[in-house]
Amino acid sequence: GVTETGCMGWQSARKHMILDIISMAETTMMPEEIELEMAKIQRLREVLVRRESELRFMMDDIQLCKDIMDLKQELQNLVAIPEKEKTKLQKQREDELIQKIHKLVQKRDFLVDDAEVERLREQEEDKEMADFLRIKLKPLDKVTKSPASSRAEKKAEPPPSKPTVAKTGLALIKDCCGATQCNIM
């Protein structure tokens, strides 16, 4: 009947679809190439996550610097008042501001240290990924000496801009409000 014909037609179409998928997989990419492509995508994901992390470090640093500078401005205004004319409350506020600035400077130091540790860890990951990709590319290089594989080999190296971005982000964190500006005295 109609149902059997429809069912047979669907099975036939399904069979053709499966054969198309198999032949597509066989003709376009070798398993090694698929694995390499997946590794590159993973690498790109890592780079994006790192960039997001760097931007968060930078935003935190900018906020800390702003807070430090605001407190320092208030402290300078209090310090400008002659000691004899200061009220008890003003003297207390002065001590309080010095403590707050000290804590924020310490917090910022920890932030800079964290950024440096993160940068060193990323360098190690980059080296491991480059080694992995180099090993993966060697057998492919022998099989196909095409321009595509030489392009892939060039891409396998960690992007040259990446360490620069990390250093730039770190430099920005270190120099945001300047070493002298962040000192309490």
mmCIF file with all atom_site columns, C-alpha atoms in Angstrom:
data_model
loop_
_atom_site.group_PDB
_atom_site.id
_atom_site.type_symbol
_atom_site.label_atom_id
_atom_site.label_alt_id
_atom_site.label_comp_id
_atom_site.label_asym_id
_atom_site.label_entity_id
_atom_site.label_seq_id
_atom_site.pdbx_PDB_ins_code
_atom_site.Cartn_x
_atom_site.Cartn_y
_atom_site.Cartn_z
_atom_site.occupancy
_atom_site.B_iso_or_equiv
_atom_site.pdbx_formal_charge
_atom_site.auth_seq_id
_atom_site.auth_comp_id
_atom_site.auth_asym_id
_atom_site.auth_atom_id
_atom_site.pdbx_PDB_model_num
ATOM 1   C CA . GLY A 1 1   ? 0.000  0.000  0.000  1.00 0.00 ? 1   GLY A CA 1
ATOM 2   C CA . VAL A 1 2   ? 0.792  3.668  0.258  1.00 0.00 ? 2   VAL A CA 1
ATOM 3   C CA . THR A 1 3   ? 2.381  3.310  3.692  1.00 0.00 ? 3   THR A CA 1
ATOM 4   C CA . GLU A 1 4   ? 4.811  0.618  2.505  1.00 0.00 ? 4   GLU A CA 1
ATOM 5   C CA . THR A 1 5   ? 5.881  2.712  -0.503 1.00 0.00 ? 5   THR A CA 1
ATOM 6   C CA . GLY A 1 6   ? 6.324  5.771  1.715  1.00 0.00 ? 6   GLY A CA 1
ATOM 7   C CA . CYS A 1 7   ? 8.308  3.726  4.227  1.00 0.00 ? 7   CYS A CA 1
ATOM 8   C CA . MET A 1 8   ? 10.501 2.209  1.495  1.00 0.00 ? 8   MET A CA 1
ATOM 9   C CA . GLY A 1 9   ? 11.063 5.650  -0.009 1.00 0.00 ? 9   GLY A CA 1
ATOM 10  C CA . TRP A 1 10  ? 12.108 7.001  3.402  1.00 0.00 ? 10  TRP A CA 1
ATOM 11  C CA . GLN A 1 11  ? 14.448 4.028  3.987  1.00 0.00 ? 11  GLN A CA 1
ATOM 12  C CA . SER A 1 12  ? 15.975 4.553  0.559  1.00 0.00 ? 12  SER A CA 1
ATOM 13  C CA . ALA A 1 13  ? 16.480 8.273  1.234  1.00 0.00 ? 13  ALA A CA 1
ATOM 14  C CA . ARG A 1 14  ? 17.965 7.441  4.654  1.00 0.00 ? 14  ARG A CA 1
ATOM 15  C CA . LYS A 1 15  ? 20.357 4.936  3.050  1.00 0.00 ? 15  LYS A CA 1
ATOM 16  C CA . HIS A 1 16  ? 21.470 7.553  0.493  1.00 0.00 ? 16  HIS A CA 1
ATOM 17  C CA . MET A 1 17  ? 21.890 10.131 3.273  1.00 0.00 ? 17  MET A CA 1
ATOM 18  C CA . ILE A 1 18  ? 24.084 7.758  5.326  1.00 0.00 ? 18  ILE A CA 1
ATOM 19  C CA . LEU A 1 19  ? 26.152 6.935  2.230  1.00 0.00 ? 19  LEU A CA 1
ATOM 20  C CA . ASP A 1 20  ? 26.519 10.677 1.503  1.00 0.00 ? 20  ASP A CA 1
ATOM 21  C CA . ILE A 1 21  ? 27.710 11.326 5.056  1.00 0.00 ? 21  ILE A CA 1
ATOM 22  C CA . ILE A 1 22  ? 30.202 8.449  4.888  1.00 0.00 ? 22  ILE A CA 1
ATOM 23  C CA . SER A 1 23  ? 31.509 9.489  1.488  1.00 0.00 ? 23  SER A CA 1
ATOM 24  C CA . MET A 1 24  ? 31.690 13.150 2.598  1.00 0.00 ? 24  MET A CA 1
ATOM 25  C CA . ALA A 1 25  ? 33.757 12.155 5.646  1.00 0.00 ? 25  ALA A CA 1
ATOM 26  C CA . GLU A 1 26  ? 36.001 9.944  3.532  1.00 0.00 ? 26  GLU A CA 1
ATOM 27  C CA . THR A 1 27  ? 36.645 12.464 0.782  1.00 0.00 ? 27  THR A CA 1
ATOM 28  C CA . THR A 1 28  ? 37.075 15.730 2.669  1.00 0.00 ? 28  THR A CA 1
ATOM 29  C CA . MET A 1 29  ? 39.037 15.114 5.860  1.00 0.00 ? 29  MET A CA 1
ATOM 30  C CA . MET A 1 30  ? 41.224 12.486 7.432  1.00 0.00 ? 30  MET A CA 1
ATOM 31  C CA . PRO A 1 31  ? 40.685 11.709 11.152 1.00 0.00 ? 31  PRO A CA 1
ATOM 32  C CA . GLU A 1 32  ? 44.028 13.399 11.918 1.00 0.00 ? 32  GLU A CA 1
ATOM 33  C CA . GLU A 1 33  ? 42.862 16.547 10.146 1.00 0.00 ? 33  GLU A CA 1
ATOM 34  C CA . ILE A 1 34  ? 39.574 16.537 12.069 1.00 0.00 ? 34  ILE A CA 1
ATOM 35  C CA . GLU A 1 35  ? 41.480 16.138 15.332 1.00 0.00 ? 35  GLU A CA 1
ATOM 36  C CA . LEU A 1 36  ? 43.793 18.998 14.343 1.00 0.00 ? 36  LEU A CA 1
ATOM 37  C CA . GLU A 1 37  ? 40.840 21.240 13.449 1.00 0.00 ? 37  GLU A CA 1
ATOM 38  C CA . MET A 1 38  ? 39.207 20.454 16.805 1.00 0.00 ? 38  MET A CA 1
ATOM 39  C CA . ALA A 1 39  ? 42.474 21.307 18.595 1.00 0.00 ? 39  ALA A CA 1
ATOM 40  C CA . LYS A 1 40  ? 42.575 24.664 16.773 1.00 0.00 ? 40  LYS A CA 1
ATOM 41  C CA . ILE A 1 41  ? 38.993 25.434 17.811 1.00 0.00 ? 41  ILE A CA 1
ATOM 42  C CA . GLN A 1 42  ? 39.852 24.525 21.420 1.00 0.00 ? 42  GLN A CA 1
ATOM 43  C CA . ARG A 1 43  ? 42.868 26.843 21.177 1.00 0.00 ? 43  ARG A CA 1
ATOM 44  C CA . LEU A 1 44  ? 40.697 29.694 19.902 1.00 0.00 ? 44  LEU A CA 1
ATOM 45  C CA . ARG A 1 45  ? 38.255 29.145 22.766 1.00 0.00 ? 45  ARG A CA 1
ATOM 46  C CA . GLU A 1 46  ? 41.142 29.310 25.272 1.00 0.00 ? 46  GLU A CA 1
ATOM 47  C CA . VAL A 1 47  ? 42.422 32.553 23.733 1.00 0.00 ? 47  VAL A CA 1
ATOM 48  C CA . LEU A 1 48  ? 38.971 34.143 24.054 1.00 0.00 ? 48  LEU A CA 1
ATOM 49  C CA . VAL A 1 49  ? 38.580 33.004 27.673 1.00 0.00 ? 49  VAL A CA 1
ATOM 50  C CA . ARG A 1 50  ? 42.031 34.402 28.464 1.00 0.00 ? 50  ARG A CA 1
ATOM 51  C CA . ARG A 1 51  ? 41.209 37.732 26.844 1.00 0.00 ? 51  ARG A CA 1
ATOM 52  C CA . GLU A 1 52  ? 38.013 37.961 28.898 1.00 0.00 ? 52  GLU A CA 1
ATOM 53  C CA . SER A 1 53  ? 40.036 37.217 32.049 1.00 0.00 ? 53  SER A CA 1
ATOM 54  C CA . GLU A 1 54  ? 42.608 39.915 31.163 1.00 0.00 ? 54  GLU A CA 1
ATOM 55  C CA . LEU A 1 55  ? 39.859 42.462 30.592 1.00 0.00 ? 55  LEU A CA 1
ATOM 56  C CA . ARG A 1 56  ? 38.367 41.638 34.000 1.00 0.00 ? 56  ARG A CA 1
ATOM 57  C CA . PHE A 1 57  ? 41.799 42.119 35.631 1.00 0.00 ? 57  PHE A CA 1
ATOM 58  C CA . MET A 1 58  ? 42.123 45.464 33.876 1.00 0.00 ? 58  MET A CA 1
ATOM 59  C CA . MET A 1 59  ? 38.631 46.627 34.921 1.00 0.00 ? 59  MET A CA 1
ATOM 60  C CA . ASP A 1 60  ? 39.314 45.649 38.553 1.00 0.00 ? 60  ASP A CA 1
ATOM 61  C CA . ASP A 1 61  ? 42.629 47.486 38.435 1.00 0.00 ? 61  ASP A CA 1
ATOM 62  C CA . ILE A 1 62  ? 41.094 50.644 36.974 1.00 0.00 ? 62  ILE A CA 1
ATOM 63  C CA . GLN A 1 63  ? 38.454 50.636 39.735 1.00 0.00 ? 63  GLN A CA 1
ATOM 64  C CA . LEU A 1 64  ? 41.089 50.087 42.452 1.00 0.00 ? 64  LEU A CA 1
ATOM 65  C CA . CYS A 1 65  ? 43.212 52.932 41.081 1.00 0.00 ? 65  CYS A CA 1
ATOM 66  C CA . LYS A 1 66  ? 40.194 55.235 40.999 1.00 0.00 ? 66  LYS A CA 1
ATOM 67  C CA . ASP A 1 67  ? 39.329 54.366 44.620 1.00 0.00 ? 67  ASP A CA 1
ATOM 68  C CA . ILE A 1 68  ? 42.947 54.900 45.727 1.00 0.00 ? 68  ILE A CA 1
ATOM 69  C CA . MET A 1 69  ? 43.160 58.287 43.965 1.00 0.00 ? 69  MET A CA 1
ATOM 70  C CA . ASP A 1 70  ? 39.836 59.459 45.496 1.00 0.00 ? 70  ASP A CA 1
ATOM 71  C CA . LEU A 1 71  ? 41.005 58.524 48.999 1.00 0.00 ? 71  LEU A CA 1
ATOM 72  C CA . LYS A 1 72  ? 44.389 60.178 48.432 1.00 0.00 ? 72  LYS A CA 1
ATOM 73  C CA . GLN A 1 73  ? 42.689 63.385 47.324 1.00 0.00 ? 73  GLN A CA 1
ATOM 74  C CA . GLU A 1 74  ? 40.615 63.442 50.515 1.00 0.00 ? 74  GLU A CA 1
ATOM 75  C CA . LEU A 1 75  ? 43.739 62.709 52.576 1.00 0.00 ? 75  LEU A CA 1
ATOM 76  C CA . GLN A 1 76  ? 45.651 65.553 50.908 1.00 0.00 ? 76  GLN A CA 1
ATOM 77  C CA . ASN A 1 77  ? 42.829 67.951 51.794 1.00 0.00 ? 77  ASN A CA 1
ATOM 78  C CA . LEU A 1 78  ? 43.046 66.880 55.442 1.00 0.00 ? 78  LEU A CA 1
ATOM 79  C CA . VAL A 1 79  ? 46.863 67.010 55.504 1.00 0.00 ? 79  VAL A CA 1
ATOM 80  C CA . ALA A 1 80  ? 46.687 70.595 54.161 1.00 0.00 ? 80  ALA A CA 1
ATOM 81  C CA . ILE A 1 81  ? 44.906 71.705 57.370 1.00 0.00 ? 81  ILE A CA 1
ATOM 82  C CA . PRO A 1 82  ? 47.436 72.861 59.995 1.00 0.00 ? 82  PRO A CA 1
ATOM 83  C CA . GLU A 1 83  ? 47.766 70.306 62.844 1.00 0.00 ? 83  GLU A CA 1
ATOM 84  C CA . LYS A 1 84  ? 46.642 72.845 65.499 1.00 0.00 ? 84  LYS A CA 1
ATOM 85  C CA . GLU A 1 85  ? 43.377 73.554 63.637 1.00 0.00 ? 85  GLU A CA 1
ATOM 86  C CA . LYS A 1 86  ? 42.384 69.908 63.053 1.00 0.00 ? 86  LYS A CA 1
ATOM 87  C CA . THR A 1 87  ? 39.412 68.553 64.984 1.00 0.00 ? 87  THR A CA 1
ATOM 88  C CA . LYS A 1 88  ? 39.455 65.156 66.658 1.00 0.00 ? 88  LYS A CA 1
ATOM 89  C CA . LEU A 1 89  ? 37.165 63.820 63.908 1.00 0.00 ? 89  LEU A CA 1
ATOM 90  C CA . GLN A 1 90  ? 39.488 65.093 61.169 1.00 0.00 ? 90  GLN A CA 1
ATOM 91  C CA . LYS A 1 91  ? 42.477 63.397 62.805 1.00 0.00 ? 91  LYS A CA 1
ATOM 92  C CA . GLN A 1 92  ? 40.498 60.128 63.078 1.00 0.00 ? 92  GLN A CA 1
ATOM 93  C CA . ARG A 1 93  ? 39.450 60.406 59.432 1.00 0.00 ? 93  ARG A CA 1
ATOM 94  C CA . GLU A 1 94  ? 43.098 60.950 58.428 1.00 0.00 ? 94  GLU A CA 1
ATOM 95  C CA . ASP A 1 95  ? 44.152 57.705 60.168 1.00 0.00 ? 95  ASP A CA 1
ATOM 96  C CA . GLU A 1 96  ? 41.166 55.905 58.667 1.00 0.00 ? 96  GLU A CA 1
ATOM 97  C CA . LEU A 1 97  ? 42.079 57.074 55.148 1.00 0.00 ? 97  LEU A CA 1
ATOM 98  C CA . ILE A 1 98  ? 45.698 55.933 55.549 1.00 0.00 ? 98  ILE A CA 1
ATOM 99  C CA . GLN A 1 99  ? 44.456 52.458 56.596 1.00 0.00 ? 99  GLN A CA 1
ATOM 100 C CA . LYS A 1 100 ? 41.990 52.267 53.673 1.00 0.00 ? 100 LYS A CA 1
ATOM 101 C CA . ILE A 1 101 ? 44.614 53.361 51.138 1.00 0.00 ? 101 ILE A CA 1
ATOM 102 C CA . HIS A 1 102 ? 47.070 50.809 52.544 1.00 0.00 ? 102 HIS A CA 1
ATOM 103 C CA . LYS A 1 103 ? 44.493 47.990 52.171 1.00 0.00 ? 103 LYS A CA 1
ATOM 104 C CA . LEU A 1 104 ? 43.617 49.004 48.612 1.00 0.00 ? 104 LEU A CA 1
ATOM 105 C CA . VAL A 1 105 ? 47.311 49.169 47.626 1.00 0.00 ? 105 VAL A CA 1
ATOM 106 C CA . GLN A 1 106 ? 47.811 45.667 49.064 1.00 0.00 ? 106 GLN A CA 1
ATOM 107 C CA . LYS A 1 107 ? 44.742 44.437 47.173 1.00 0.00 ? 107 LYS A CA 1
ATOM 108 C CA . ARG A 1 108 ? 46.146 45.926 43.973 1.00 0.00 ? 108 ARG A CA 1
ATOM 109 C CA . ASP A 1 109 ? 49.536 44.269 44.581 1.00 0.00 ? 109 ASP A CA 1
ATOM 110 C CA . PHE A 1 110 ? 47.774 40.894 44.901 1.00 0.00 ? 110 PHE A CA 1
ATOM 111 C CA . LEU A 1 111 ? 45.897 41.610 41.661 1.00 0.00 ? 111 LEU A CA 1
ATOM 112 C CA . VAL A 1 112 ? 49.150 42.349 39.792 1.00 0.00 ? 112 VAL A CA 1
ATOM 113 C CA . ASP A 1 113 ? 50.743 39.178 41.229 1.00 0.00 ? 113 ASP A CA 1
ATOM 114 C CA . ASP A 1 114 ? 47.722 37.107 40.146 1.00 0.00 ? 114 ASP A CA 1
ATOM 115 C CA . ALA A 1 115 ? 47.949 38.560 36.631 1.00 0.00 ? 115 ALA A CA 1
ATOM 116 C CA . GLU A 1 116 ? 51.652 37.630 36.460 1.00 0.00 ? 116 GLU A CA 1
ATOM 117 C CA . VAL A 1 117 ? 51.021 34.059 37.681 1.00 0.00 ? 117 VAL A CA 1
ATOM 118 C CA . GLU A 1 118 ? 48.212 33.729 35.115 1.00 0.00 ? 118 GLU A CA 1
ATOM 119 C CA . ARG A 1 119 ? 50.507 35.010 32.336 1.00 0.00 ? 119 ARG A CA 1
ATOM 120 C CA . LEU A 1 120 ? 53.221 32.475 33.198 1.00 0.00 ? 120 LEU A CA 1
ATOM 121 C CA . ARG A 1 121 ? 50.665 29.638 33.319 1.00 0.00 ? 121 ARG A CA 1
ATOM 122 C CA . GLU A 1 122 ? 49.337 30.696 29.897 1.00 0.00 ? 122 GLU A CA 1
ATOM 123 C CA . GLN A 1 123 ? 52.893 30.725 28.475 1.00 0.00 ? 123 GLN A CA 1
ATOM 124 C CA . GLU A 1 124 ? 53.325 27.121 29.638 1.00 0.00 ? 124 GLU A CA 1
ATOM 125 C CA . GLU A 1 125 ? 49.964 26.138 28.095 1.00 0.00 ? 125 GLU A CA 1
ATOM 126 C CA . ASP A 1 126 ? 50.966 27.840 24.813 1.00 0.00 ? 126 ASP A CA 1
ATOM 127 C CA . LYS A 1 127 ? 54.200 25.841 24.701 1.00 0.00 ? 127 LYS A CA 1
ATOM 128 C CA . GLU A 1 128 ? 52.363 22.560 25.369 1.00 0.00 ? 128 GLU A CA 1
ATOM 129 C CA . MET A 1 129 ? 49.745 23.334 22.692 1.00 0.00 ? 129 MET A CA 1
ATOM 130 C CA . ALA A 1 130 ? 52.422 24.272 20.131 1.00 0.00 ? 130 ALA A CA 1
ATOM 131 C CA . ASP A 1 131 ? 54.271 21.001 20.834 1.00 0.00 ? 131 ASP A CA 1
ATOM 132 C CA . PHE A 1 132 ? 51.020 19.015 20.530 1.00 0.00 ? 132 PHE A CA 1
ATOM 133 C CA . LEU A 1 133 ? 50.107 20.646 17.219 1.00 0.00 ? 133 LEU A CA 1
ATOM 134 C CA . ARG A 1 134 ? 53.647 20.166 15.859 1.00 0.00 ? 134 ARG A CA 1
ATOM 135 C CA . ILE A 1 135 ? 53.482 16.428 16.644 1.00 0.00 ? 135 ILE A CA 1
ATOM 136 C CA . LYS A 1 136 ? 50.011 16.206 15.064 1.00 0.00 ? 136 LYS A CA 1
ATOM 137 C CA . LEU A 1 137 ? 51.156 18.033 11.930 1.00 0.00 ? 137 LEU A CA 1
ATOM 138 C CA . LYS A 1 138 ? 54.216 15.867 11.215 1.00 0.00 ? 138 LYS A CA 1
ATOM 139 C CA . PRO A 1 139 ? 52.286 12.836 9.880  1.00 0.00 ? 139 PRO A CA 1
ATOM 140 C CA . LEU A 1 140 ? 49.987 15.135 7.887  1.00 0.00 ? 140 LEU A CA 1
ATOM 141 C CA . ASP A 1 141 ? 52.960 16.877 6.337  1.00 0.00 ? 141 ASP A CA 1
ATOM 142 C CA . LYS A 1 142 ? 54.248 13.582 4.912  1.00 0.00 ? 142 LYS A CA 1
ATOM 143 C CA . VAL A 1 143 ? 50.820 12.544 3.576  1.00 0.00 ? 143 VAL A CA 1
ATOM 144 C CA . THR A 1 144 ? 49.943 15.846 1.912  1.00 0.00 ? 144 THR A CA 1
ATOM 145 C CA . LYS A 1 145 ? 52.524 18.402 0.852  1.00 0.00 ? 145 LYS A CA 1
ATOM 146 C CA . SER A 1 146 ? 49.813 20.878 -0.132 1.00 0.00 ? 146 SER A CA 1
ATOM 147 C CA . PRO A 1 147 ? 49.706 24.650 0.539  1.00 0.00 ? 147 PRO A CA 1
ATOM 148 C CA . ALA A 1 148 ? 46.796 23.993 2.922  1.00 0.00 ? 148 ALA A CA 1
ATOM 149 C CA . SER A 1 149 ? 48.923 21.867 5.247  1.00 0.00 ? 149 SER A CA 1
ATOM 150 C CA . SER A 1 150 ? 51.756 24.417 5.277  1.00 0.00 ? 150 SER A CA 1
ATOM 151 C CA . ARG A 1 151 ? 49.200 27.094 6.175  1.00 0.00 ? 151 ARG A CA 1
ATOM 152 C CA . ALA A 1 152 ? 47.933 24.831 8.954  1.00 0.00 ? 152 ALA A CA 1
ATOM 153 C CA . GLU A 1 153 ? 51.478 24.439 10.252 1.00 0.00 ? 153 GLU A CA 1
ATOM 154 C CA . LYS A 1 154 ? 51.902 28.198 10.420 1.00 0.00 ? 154 LYS A CA 1
ATOM 155 C CA . LYS A 1 155 ? 48.617 28.495 12.323 1.00 0.00 ? 155 LYS A CA 1
ATOM 156 C CA . ALA A 1 156 ? 49.735 25.776 14.750 1.00 0.00 ? 156 ALA A CA 1
ATOM 157 C CA . GLU A 1 157 ? 52.197 28.110 16.437 1.00 0.00 ? 157 GLU A CA 1
ATOM 158 C CA . PRO A 1 158 ? 50.723 30.187 19.263 1.00 0.00 ? 158 PRO A CA 1
ATOM 159 C CA . PRO A 1 159 ? 49.529 33.502 17.821 1.00 0.00 ? 159 PRO A CA 1
ATOM 160 C CA . PRO A 1 160 ? 52.405 35.981 18.039 1.00 0.00 ? 160 PRO A CA 1
ATOM 161 C CA . SER A 1 161 ? 50.025 38.674 19.278 1.00 0.00 ? 161 SER A CA 1
ATOM 162 C CA . LYS A 1 162 ? 48.908 36.617 22.300 1.00 0.00 ? 162 LYS A CA 1
ATOM 163 C CA . PRO A 1 163 ? 51.955 37.047 24.582 1.00 0.00 ? 163 PRO A CA 1
ATOM 164 C CA . THR A 1 164 ? 52.023 40.729 23.578 1.00 0.00 ? 164 THR A CA 1
ATOM 165 C CA . VAL A 1 165 ? 48.395 41.101 24.667 1.00 0.00 ? 165 VAL A CA 1
ATOM 166 C CA . ALA A 1 166 ? 49.177 39.440 27.993 1.00 0.00 ? 166 ALA A CA 1
ATOM 167 C CA . LYS A 1 167 ? 52.207 41.681 28.542 1.00 0.00 ? 167 LYS A CA 1
ATOM 168 C CA . THR A 1 168 ? 50.261 44.766 27.497 1.00 0.00 ? 168 THR A CA 1
ATOM 169 C CA . GLY A 1 169 ? 47.432 43.898 29.871 1.00 0.00 ? 169 GLY A CA 1
ATOM 170 C CA . LEU A 1 170 ? 49.908 43.307 32.685 1.00 0.00 ? 170 LEU A CA 1
ATOM 171 C CA . ALA A 1 171 ? 51.816 46.500 31.901 1.00 0.00 ? 171 ALA A CA 1
ATOM 172 C CA . LEU A 1 172 ? 48.542 48.414 31.975 1.00 0.00 ? 172 LEU A CA 1
ATOM 173 C CA . ILE A 1 173 ? 47.721 46.877 35.357 1.00 0.00 ? 173 ILE A CA 1
ATOM 174 C CA . LYS A 1 174 ? 51.149 47.796 36.742 1.00 0.00 ? 174 LYS A CA 1
ATOM 175 C CA . ASP A 1 175 ? 51.174 51.316 35.306 1.00 0.00 ? 175 ASP A CA 1
ATOM 176 C CA . CYS A 1 176 ? 47.495 52.178 35.664 1.00 0.00 ? 176 CYS A CA 1
ATOM 177 C CA . CYS A 1 177 ? 47.910 54.638 38.520 1.00 0.00 ? 177 CYS A CA 1
ATOM 178 C CA . GLY A 1 178 ? 51.706 54.554 38.588 1.00 0.00 ? 178 GLY A CA 1
ATOM 179 C CA . ALA A 1 179 ? 53.955 53.064 41.232 1.00 0.00 ? 179 ALA A CA 1
ATOM 180 C CA . THR A 1 180 ? 54.486 56.439 42.914 1.00 0.00 ? 180 THR A CA 1
ATOM 181 C CA . GLN A 1 181 ? 50.787 57.315 42.921 1.00 0.00 ? 181 GLN A CA 1
ATOM 182 C CA . CYS A 1 182 ? 49.884 54.036 44.630 1.00 0.00 ? 182 CYS A CA 1
ATOM 183 C CA . ASN A 1 183 ? 52.394 54.539 47.432 1.00 0.00 ? 183 ASN A CA 1
ATOM 184 C CA . ILE A 1 184 ? 50.863 55.740 50.661 1.00 0.00 ? 184 ILE A CA 1
ATOM 185 C CA . MET A 1 185 ? 53.568 58.230 51.535 1.00 0.00 ? 185 MET A CA 1
#
